[in-house]
Amino acid sequence: MERQARGGGPITIGAFSAKTVEDKTEDVTEQVPAPQLRRRLGRADLRAVPEARRALRELLGQWGRTARSDVAELLTSELVTNAIVHTDHDAVLTATVGPRGLRVEVRDFVARRPRLRVPVADDGTNGRGLFLVQSLADAWGVRAHGVGKAVWFELEAEAA
């Protein structure tokens, strides 16, 4: 699956985990870590879903950009639920905020890539997670990650 941007075409997105800050007293550039959330998600532990939402809400509150926190929480819930329900392993949630926006990534330890399915009316509520991510995120994708994969999305700061 390619990295995709809202509106269609592939884009190149880099992770942003630190910003550069100049210290005026000394001519030295230092790295200041961006606010970050990192949680291990237990295998088949559905309690992790509301806990992840709450922790993300707190992170966004500290960042001061809560306009799209409901979208961020929904999409995070979808990625966390997929990792817990569709794998038989633990997973790791990482959310990072920076000057350009929010990046949420859920890494699991199963190489099988998720399939984007178009929801069917009589399918109940199953199979809509990645469709929601595609529809609401500014960018999203899947990347191989050693043993397993990472599914991620980004929301831009201007809109977040």
Short mmCIF file of N, CA and C in Angstrom, two decimals:
data_model
loop_
_atom_site.label_atom_id
_atom_site.label_comp_id
_atom_site.label_asym_id
_atom_site.label_seq_id
_atom_site.Cartn_x
_atom_site.Cartn_y
_atom_site.Cartn_z
N MET A 1 0.84 -1.16 0.00
CA MET A 1 0.00 0.00 0.00
C MET A 1 0.89 1.23 0.00
N GLU A 2 0.65 2.17 -0.85
CA GLU A 2 1.44 3.37 -0.91
C GLU A 2 0.98 4.35 0.15
N ARG A 3 1.85 5.26 0.49
CA ARG A 3 1.43 6.37 1.32
C ARG A 3 0.49 7.20 0.48
N GLN A 4 -0.60 7.60 1.07
CA GLN A 4 -1.60 8.30 0.30
C GLN A 4 -1.97 9.61 0.97
N ALA A 5 -2.31 10.57 0.16
CA ALA A 5 -2.77 11.85 0.67
C ALA A 5 -4.24 11.98 0.34
N ARG A 6 -4.93 12.76 1.15
CA ARG A 6 -6.32 13.03 0.85
C ARG A 6 -6.37 13.63 -0.54
N GLY A 7 -7.28 13.17 -1.35
CA GLY A 7 -7.38 13.66 -2.70
C GLY A 7 -6.64 12.80 -3.70
N GLY A 8 -5.98 11.75 -3.23
CA GLY A 8 -5.50 10.82 -4.22
C GLY A 8 -4.06 10.43 -4.22
N GLY A 9 -3.17 11.21 -4.80
CA GLY A 9 -1.86 10.74 -5.20
C GLY A 9 -0.91 10.44 -4.06
N PRO A 10 0.13 9.67 -4.39
CA PRO A 10 1.13 9.35 -3.39
C PRO A 10 1.95 10.57 -3.01
N ILE A 11 2.40 10.62 -1.77
CA ILE A 11 3.24 11.70 -1.29
C ILE A 11 4.35 11.11 -0.46
N THR A 12 5.35 11.91 -0.19
CA THR A 12 6.43 11.48 0.69
C THR A 12 6.26 12.21 2.00
N ILE A 13 6.15 11.45 3.06
CA ILE A 13 5.96 12.01 4.39
C ILE A 13 7.09 11.51 5.27
N GLY A 14 7.70 12.38 6.02
CA GLY A 14 8.73 11.96 6.96
C GLY A 14 8.22 12.10 8.37
N ALA A 15 8.71 11.27 9.25
CA ALA A 15 8.34 11.38 10.65
C ALA A 15 9.01 12.61 11.23
N PHE A 16 8.35 13.25 12.16
CA PHE A 16 8.96 14.38 12.82
C PHE A 16 8.88 14.13 14.31
N SER A 17 10.04 13.85 14.90
CA SER A 17 10.05 13.51 16.31
C SER A 17 10.82 14.53 17.13
N ALA A 18 11.45 15.48 16.48
CA ALA A 18 12.17 16.50 17.22
C ALA A 18 12.20 17.78 16.40
N LYS A 19 12.27 18.92 17.10
CA LYS A 19 12.41 20.17 16.38
C LYS A 19 13.72 20.82 16.80
N THR A 20 14.27 21.64 15.95
CA THR A 20 15.53 22.30 16.25
C THR A 20 15.24 23.64 16.88
N VAL A 21 15.94 23.92 18.00
CA VAL A 21 15.77 25.18 18.72
C VAL A 21 17.14 25.79 18.92
N GLU A 22 17.26 27.08 18.64
CA GLU A 22 18.54 27.76 18.85
C GLU A 22 18.56 28.38 20.23
N ASP A 23 19.66 28.20 20.92
CA ASP A 23 19.89 28.83 22.21
C ASP A 23 20.60 30.15 21.93
N LYS A 24 19.97 31.28 22.27
CA LYS A 24 20.52 32.60 21.95
C LYS A 24 21.79 32.92 22.75
N THR A 25 21.93 32.32 23.96
CA THR A 25 23.10 32.65 24.76
C THR A 25 24.36 32.02 24.22
N GLU A 26 24.24 30.85 23.66
CA GLU A 26 25.38 30.19 23.03
C GLU A 26 24.98 29.84 21.61
N ASP A 27 25.90 29.88 20.71
CA ASP A 27 25.58 29.60 19.33
C ASP A 27 25.59 28.08 19.11
N VAL A 28 24.66 27.40 19.77
CA VAL A 28 24.58 25.95 19.71
C VAL A 28 23.15 25.57 19.36
N THR A 29 23.00 24.58 18.49
CA THR A 29 21.68 24.09 18.14
C THR A 29 21.46 22.78 18.88
N GLU A 30 20.32 22.67 19.56
CA GLU A 30 20.02 21.44 20.29
C GLU A 30 18.69 20.86 19.82
N GLN A 31 18.53 19.59 20.03
CA GLN A 31 17.30 18.91 19.67
C GLN A 31 16.38 18.86 20.90
N VAL A 32 15.18 19.38 20.75
CA VAL A 32 14.17 19.31 21.80
C VAL A 32 13.13 18.30 21.36
N PRO A 33 12.94 17.23 22.11
CA PRO A 33 11.99 16.22 21.68
C PRO A 33 10.56 16.77 21.64
N ALA A 34 9.83 16.36 20.62
CA ALA A 34 8.43 16.75 20.50
C ALA A 34 7.63 15.92 21.50
N PRO A 35 6.49 16.47 21.96
CA PRO A 35 5.63 15.68 22.85
C PRO A 35 5.27 14.36 22.19
N GLN A 36 5.35 13.29 22.96
CA GLN A 36 5.11 11.96 22.39
C GLN A 36 4.39 11.07 23.39
N LEU A 37 3.54 10.22 22.84
CA LEU A 37 2.84 9.19 23.60
C LEU A 37 3.34 7.85 23.08
N ARG A 38 3.68 6.95 23.99
CA ARG A 38 4.10 5.61 23.57
C ARG A 38 3.49 4.61 24.54
N ARG A 39 2.75 3.65 24.01
CA ARG A 39 2.08 2.65 24.84
C ARG A 39 2.22 1.27 24.22
N ARG A 40 2.47 0.28 25.06
CA ARG A 40 2.43 -1.11 24.61
C ARG A 40 0.99 -1.56 24.76
N LEU A 41 0.48 -2.21 23.74
CA LEU A 41 -0.89 -2.71 23.73
C LEU A 41 -0.84 -4.22 23.88
N GLY A 42 -1.48 -4.73 24.92
CA GLY A 42 -1.46 -6.16 25.18
C GLY A 42 -2.29 -6.93 24.17
N ARG A 43 -1.86 -8.15 23.92
CA ARG A 43 -2.56 -9.03 22.98
C ARG A 43 -4.00 -9.22 23.42
N ALA A 44 -4.92 -8.95 22.52
CA ALA A 44 -6.36 -9.15 22.73
C ALA A 44 -6.92 -8.35 23.90
N ASP A 45 -6.25 -7.28 24.32
CA ASP A 45 -6.70 -6.46 25.45
C ASP A 45 -7.50 -5.27 24.93
N LEU A 46 -8.81 -5.44 24.80
CA LEU A 46 -9.65 -4.37 24.25
C LEU A 46 -9.76 -3.16 25.18
N ARG A 47 -9.34 -3.30 26.44
CA ARG A 47 -9.30 -2.13 27.34
C ARG A 47 -8.30 -1.10 26.83
N ALA A 48 -7.37 -1.53 25.98
CA ALA A 48 -6.36 -0.62 25.45
C ALA A 48 -6.97 0.45 24.56
N VAL A 49 -8.14 0.18 23.98
CA VAL A 49 -8.75 1.15 23.04
C VAL A 49 -9.16 2.43 23.77
N PRO A 50 -10.00 2.38 24.81
CA PRO A 50 -10.35 3.64 25.49
C PRO A 50 -9.16 4.27 26.21
N GLU A 51 -8.22 3.44 26.68
CA GLU A 51 -7.02 3.99 27.32
C GLU A 51 -6.18 4.77 26.32
N ALA A 52 -6.06 4.27 25.10
CA ALA A 52 -5.31 4.96 24.05
C ALA A 52 -5.99 6.28 23.69
N ARG A 53 -7.31 6.27 23.61
CA ARG A 53 -8.05 7.51 23.30
C ARG A 53 -7.82 8.56 24.38
N ARG A 54 -7.90 8.15 25.64
CA ARG A 54 -7.71 9.08 26.76
C ARG A 54 -6.29 9.65 26.75
N ALA A 55 -5.30 8.80 26.56
CA ALA A 55 -3.91 9.25 26.55
C ALA A 55 -3.65 10.20 25.38
N LEU A 56 -4.24 9.91 24.22
CA LEU A 56 -4.08 10.79 23.06
C LEU A 56 -4.74 12.14 23.33
N ARG A 57 -5.92 12.13 23.94
CA ARG A 57 -6.62 13.38 24.27
C ARG A 57 -5.75 14.25 25.18
N GLU A 58 -5.10 13.63 26.17
CA GLU A 58 -4.21 14.36 27.07
C GLU A 58 -3.02 14.94 26.31
N LEU A 59 -2.44 14.16 25.41
CA LEU A 59 -1.31 14.63 24.62
C LEU A 59 -1.72 15.84 23.77
N LEU A 60 -2.86 15.75 23.12
CA LEU A 60 -3.33 16.86 22.28
C LEU A 60 -3.65 18.08 23.11
N GLY A 61 -4.16 17.88 24.33
CA GLY A 61 -4.43 19.00 25.23
C GLY A 61 -3.15 19.72 25.63
N GLN A 62 -2.08 18.98 25.89
CA GLN A 62 -0.78 19.57 26.21
C GLN A 62 -0.22 20.34 25.02
N TRP A 63 -0.49 19.83 23.83
CA TRP A 63 0.00 20.46 22.61
C TRP A 63 -0.77 21.74 22.30
N GLY A 64 -2.02 21.78 22.76
CA GLY A 64 -2.83 22.97 22.55
C GLY A 64 -3.60 22.99 21.25
N ARG A 65 -3.66 21.87 20.55
CA ARG A 65 -4.38 21.80 19.28
C ARG A 65 -5.44 20.71 19.39
N THR A 66 -6.60 21.08 19.84
CA THR A 66 -7.64 20.08 20.09
C THR A 66 -8.79 20.14 19.09
N ALA A 67 -8.69 20.98 18.06
CA ALA A 67 -9.80 21.15 17.11
C ALA A 67 -10.22 19.85 16.45
N ARG A 68 -9.28 19.00 16.13
CA ARG A 68 -9.61 17.72 15.48
C ARG A 68 -9.30 16.52 16.37
N SER A 69 -9.34 16.74 17.68
CA SER A 69 -9.01 15.65 18.58
C SER A 69 -10.01 14.50 18.46
N ASP A 70 -11.27 14.82 18.15
CA ASP A 70 -12.26 13.75 17.96
C ASP A 70 -11.88 12.87 16.77
N VAL A 71 -11.40 13.46 15.69
CA VAL A 71 -10.96 12.68 14.52
C VAL A 71 -9.72 11.88 14.89
N ALA A 72 -8.78 12.51 15.57
CA ALA A 72 -7.55 11.81 15.97
C ALA A 72 -7.87 10.62 16.87
N GLU A 73 -8.79 10.80 17.81
CA GLU A 73 -9.17 9.71 18.71
C GLU A 73 -9.86 8.58 17.95
N LEU A 74 -10.76 8.92 17.03
CA LEU A 74 -11.46 7.91 16.24
C LEU A 74 -10.47 7.08 15.42
N LEU A 75 -9.58 7.75 14.72
CA LEU A 75 -8.63 7.04 13.86
C LEU A 75 -7.65 6.21 14.68
N THR A 76 -7.24 6.73 15.83
CA THR A 76 -6.38 5.95 16.72
C THR A 76 -7.10 4.71 17.21
N SER A 77 -8.37 4.86 17.57
CA SER A 77 -9.17 3.70 17.99
C SER A 77 -9.21 2.64 16.91
N GLU A 78 -9.37 3.05 15.68
CA GLU A 78 -9.43 2.10 14.57
C GLU A 78 -8.12 1.34 14.42
N LEU A 79 -6.99 2.06 14.45
CA LEU A 79 -5.70 1.39 14.29
C LEU A 79 -5.41 0.46 15.47
N VAL A 80 -5.70 0.91 16.68
CA VAL A 80 -5.46 0.09 17.87
C VAL A 80 -6.34 -1.15 17.83
N THR A 81 -7.62 -0.98 17.51
CA THR A 81 -8.54 -2.11 17.45
C THR A 81 -8.09 -3.11 16.40
N ASN A 82 -7.69 -2.64 15.22
CA ASN A 82 -7.22 -3.56 14.18
C ASN A 82 -6.03 -4.38 14.66
N ALA A 83 -5.07 -3.72 15.31
CA ALA A 83 -3.88 -4.44 15.77
C ALA A 83 -4.24 -5.47 16.83
N ILE A 84 -5.17 -5.14 17.70
CA ILE A 84 -5.55 -6.05 18.78
C ILE A 84 -6.40 -7.21 18.27
N VAL A 85 -7.33 -6.92 17.38
CA VAL A 85 -8.28 -7.93 16.92
C VAL A 85 -7.70 -8.83 15.83
N HIS A 86 -6.90 -8.27 14.93
CA HIS A 86 -6.46 -9.02 13.76
C HIS A 86 -5.06 -9.62 13.88
N THR A 87 -4.43 -9.51 15.03
CA THR A 87 -3.14 -10.16 15.23
C THR A 87 -3.21 -10.94 16.53
N ASP A 88 -2.28 -11.82 16.71
CA ASP A 88 -2.22 -12.62 17.94
C ASP A 88 -0.99 -12.23 18.75
N HIS A 89 -0.64 -10.95 18.69
CA HIS A 89 0.56 -10.45 19.35
C HIS A 89 0.28 -9.11 20.00
N ASP A 90 1.25 -8.62 20.78
CA ASP A 90 1.20 -7.27 21.31
C ASP A 90 1.38 -6.29 20.16
N ALA A 91 1.15 -5.02 20.46
CA ALA A 91 1.39 -3.96 19.48
C ALA A 91 1.94 -2.76 20.25
N VAL A 92 2.41 -1.76 19.51
CA VAL A 92 2.95 -0.55 20.13
C VAL A 92 2.31 0.66 19.45
N LEU A 93 1.73 1.55 20.26
CA LEU A 93 1.14 2.80 19.79
C LEU A 93 2.13 3.92 20.06
N THR A 94 2.40 4.72 19.03
CA THR A 94 3.23 5.91 19.18
C THR A 94 2.50 7.08 18.54
N ALA A 95 2.36 8.17 19.28
CA ALA A 95 1.77 9.40 18.75
C ALA A 95 2.75 10.52 19.02
N THR A 96 3.05 11.30 17.99
CA THR A 96 4.01 12.39 18.11
C THR A 96 3.38 13.65 17.54
N VAL A 97 3.53 14.76 18.28
CA VAL A 97 3.06 16.04 17.78
C VAL A 97 4.26 16.94 17.54
N GLY A 98 4.14 17.76 16.52
CA GLY A 98 5.22 18.66 16.17
C GLY A 98 4.66 19.85 15.42
N PRO A 99 5.53 20.68 14.92
CA PRO A 99 5.09 21.90 14.25
C PRO A 99 4.21 21.64 13.03
N ARG A 100 4.43 20.50 12.38
CA ARG A 100 3.64 20.22 11.17
C ARG A 100 2.37 19.44 11.45
N GLY A 101 2.24 18.84 12.64
CA GLY A 101 1.00 18.13 12.92
C GLY A 101 1.18 16.94 13.84
N LEU A 102 0.21 16.05 13.78
CA LEU A 102 0.15 14.85 14.59
C LEU A 102 0.42 13.64 13.72
N ARG A 103 1.23 12.73 14.23
CA ARG A 103 1.47 11.45 13.55
C ARG A 103 1.20 10.35 14.57
N VAL A 104 0.32 9.43 14.21
CA VAL A 104 0.00 8.29 15.05
C VAL A 104 0.38 7.04 14.28
N GLU A 105 1.05 6.13 14.97
CA GLU A 105 1.51 4.90 14.34
C GLU A 105 1.23 3.74 15.29
N VAL A 106 0.69 2.66 14.74
CA VAL A 106 0.51 1.43 15.52
C VAL A 106 1.32 0.35 14.83
N ARG A 107 2.29 -0.16 15.58
CA ARG A 107 3.17 -1.21 15.06
C ARG A 107 2.74 -2.54 15.66
N ASP A 108 2.60 -3.54 14.79
CA ASP A 108 2.33 -4.89 15.29
C ASP A 108 3.43 -5.81 14.78
N PHE A 109 3.35 -7.07 15.13
CA PHE A 109 4.43 -8.00 14.84
C PHE A 109 3.98 -9.10 13.90
N VAL A 110 3.07 -8.74 12.99
CA VAL A 110 2.56 -9.65 11.96
C VAL A 110 2.81 -8.98 10.62
N ALA A 111 3.46 -9.68 9.70
CA ALA A 111 3.83 -9.09 8.42
C ALA A 111 2.63 -8.89 7.48
N ARG A 112 1.54 -9.62 7.69
CA ARG A 112 0.36 -9.52 6.82
C ARG A 112 -0.14 -8.08 6.79
N ARG A 113 -0.23 -7.54 5.59
CA ARG A 113 -0.67 -6.15 5.41
C ARG A 113 -2.19 -6.06 5.49
N PRO A 114 -2.71 -4.98 6.06
CA PRO A 114 -4.16 -4.82 6.12
C PRO A 114 -4.73 -4.55 4.74
N ARG A 115 -5.99 -4.91 4.55
CA ARG A 115 -6.68 -4.67 3.28
C ARG A 115 -7.70 -3.56 3.47
N LEU A 116 -7.66 -2.61 2.57
CA LEU A 116 -8.66 -1.55 2.55
C LEU A 116 -9.90 -2.11 1.87
N ARG A 117 -11.00 -2.15 2.59
CA ARG A 117 -12.25 -2.67 2.02
C ARG A 117 -13.27 -1.55 1.96
N VAL A 118 -13.99 -1.51 0.87
CA VAL A 118 -15.08 -0.56 0.75
C VAL A 118 -16.26 -1.13 1.53
N PRO A 119 -16.80 -0.36 2.48
CA PRO A 119 -17.89 -0.88 3.29
C PRO A 119 -19.12 -1.22 2.47
N VAL A 120 -19.76 -2.31 2.86
CA VAL A 120 -21.00 -2.75 2.24
C VAL A 120 -22.11 -2.54 3.27
N ALA A 121 -23.25 -2.06 2.84
CA ALA A 121 -24.33 -1.70 3.75
C ALA A 121 -24.75 -2.83 4.67
N ASP A 122 -24.79 -4.06 4.20
CA ASP A 122 -25.26 -5.16 5.04
C ASP A 122 -24.13 -5.88 5.78
N ASP A 123 -22.95 -5.26 5.87
CA ASP A 123 -21.79 -5.85 6.53
C ASP A 123 -21.74 -5.50 8.02
N GLY A 124 -22.73 -4.83 8.54
CA GLY A 124 -22.67 -4.38 9.93
C GLY A 124 -21.66 -3.27 10.07
N THR A 125 -20.92 -3.28 11.17
CA THR A 125 -19.92 -2.23 11.38
C THR A 125 -18.50 -2.71 11.13
N ASN A 126 -18.33 -3.95 10.73
CA ASN A 126 -16.98 -4.48 10.50
C ASN A 126 -16.42 -4.01 9.16
N GLY A 127 -15.09 -3.89 9.10
CA GLY A 127 -14.42 -3.60 7.84
C GLY A 127 -14.37 -2.15 7.44
N ARG A 128 -14.71 -1.24 8.34
CA ARG A 128 -14.73 0.18 7.99
C ARG A 128 -13.53 0.96 8.50
N GLY A 129 -12.68 0.35 9.32
CA GLY A 129 -11.59 1.07 9.98
C GLY A 129 -10.66 1.79 9.03
N LEU A 130 -10.05 1.07 8.10
CA LEU A 130 -9.11 1.72 7.19
C LEU A 130 -9.80 2.66 6.22
N PHE A 131 -11.06 2.39 5.92
CA PHE A 131 -11.82 3.31 5.07
C PHE A 131 -11.98 4.65 5.79
N LEU A 132 -12.24 4.61 7.10
CA LEU A 132 -12.32 5.85 7.88
C LEU A 132 -10.98 6.56 7.91
N VAL A 133 -9.91 5.80 8.10
CA VAL A 133 -8.57 6.40 8.12
C VAL A 133 -8.29 7.08 6.78
N GLN A 134 -8.58 6.40 5.69
CA GLN A 134 -8.35 6.98 4.36
C GLN A 134 -9.19 8.24 4.16
N SER A 135 -10.41 8.23 4.65
CA SER A 135 -11.33 9.35 4.43
C SER A 135 -11.01 10.57 5.28
N LEU A 136 -10.52 10.37 6.50
CA LEU A 136 -10.40 11.47 7.45
C LEU A 136 -8.98 11.96 7.69
N ALA A 137 -7.98 11.12 7.44
CA ALA A 137 -6.59 11.54 7.69
C ALA A 137 -6.07 12.39 6.53
N ASP A 138 -5.14 13.27 6.84
CA ASP A 138 -4.49 14.05 5.78
C ASP A 138 -3.50 13.20 5.00
N ALA A 139 -2.93 12.20 5.64
CA ALA A 139 -2.05 11.23 5.00
C ALA A 139 -2.08 9.96 5.85
N TRP A 140 -1.83 8.82 5.20
CA TRP A 140 -1.79 7.55 5.94
C TRP A 140 -1.04 6.53 5.12
N GLY A 141 -0.67 5.43 5.74
CA GLY A 141 0.02 4.40 5.00
C GLY A 141 0.39 3.21 5.88
N VAL A 142 1.07 2.28 5.25
CA VAL A 142 1.55 1.07 5.91
C VAL A 142 3.00 0.90 5.48
N ARG A 143 3.86 0.57 6.44
CA ARG A 143 5.25 0.30 6.08
C ARG A 143 5.75 -0.92 6.83
N ALA A 144 6.57 -1.69 6.15
CA ALA A 144 7.20 -2.85 6.78
C ALA A 144 8.09 -2.33 7.90
N HIS A 145 8.15 -3.08 8.97
CA HIS A 145 8.91 -2.63 10.14
C HIS A 145 9.58 -3.83 10.79
N GLY A 146 10.72 -4.23 10.26
CA GLY A 146 11.42 -5.39 10.82
C GLY A 146 10.50 -6.60 10.81
N VAL A 147 10.16 -7.06 11.98
CA VAL A 147 9.19 -8.14 12.11
C VAL A 147 7.83 -7.48 12.27
N GLY A 148 7.06 -7.45 11.22
CA GLY A 148 5.73 -6.85 11.29
C GLY A 148 5.60 -5.62 10.41
N LYS A 149 4.70 -4.76 10.83
CA LYS A 149 4.39 -3.57 10.04
C LYS A 149 3.95 -2.46 10.98
N ALA A 150 3.91 -1.25 10.43
CA ALA A 150 3.38 -0.10 11.14
C ALA A 150 2.33 0.54 10.24
N VAL A 151 1.15 0.76 10.79
CA VAL A 151 0.08 1.48 10.10
C VAL A 151 0.02 2.85 10.75
N TRP A 152 0.01 3.91 9.95
CA TRP A 152 0.11 5.25 10.48
C TRP A 152 -0.87 6.20 9.79
N PHE A 153 -1.14 7.31 10.48
CA PHE A 153 -1.86 8.42 9.86
C PHE A 153 -1.30 9.73 10.38
N GLU A 154 -1.56 10.80 9.62
CA GLU A 154 -1.15 12.14 10.03
C GLU A 154 -2.31 13.10 9.86
N LEU A 155 -2.37 14.05 10.78
CA LEU A 155 -3.29 15.18 10.70
C LEU A 155 -2.42 16.44 10.74
N GLU A 156 -2.64 17.33 9.80
CA GLU A 156 -1.83 18.55 9.71
C GLU A 156 -2.15 19.51 10.85
N ALA A 157 -1.14 20.26 11.29
CA ALA A 157 -1.28 21.17 12.42
C ALA A 157 -2.30 22.27 12.13
N GLU A 158 -2.31 22.78 10.91
CA GLU A 158 -3.24 23.87 10.59
C GLU A 158 -4.69 23.42 10.79
N ALA A 159 -4.95 22.17 10.48
CA ALA A 159 -6.31 21.66 10.61
C ALA A 159 -6.54 21.04 11.98
N ALA A 160 -5.45 20.62 12.64
CA ALA A 160 -5.59 19.98 13.95
C ALA A 160 -5.80 21.02 15.00
#
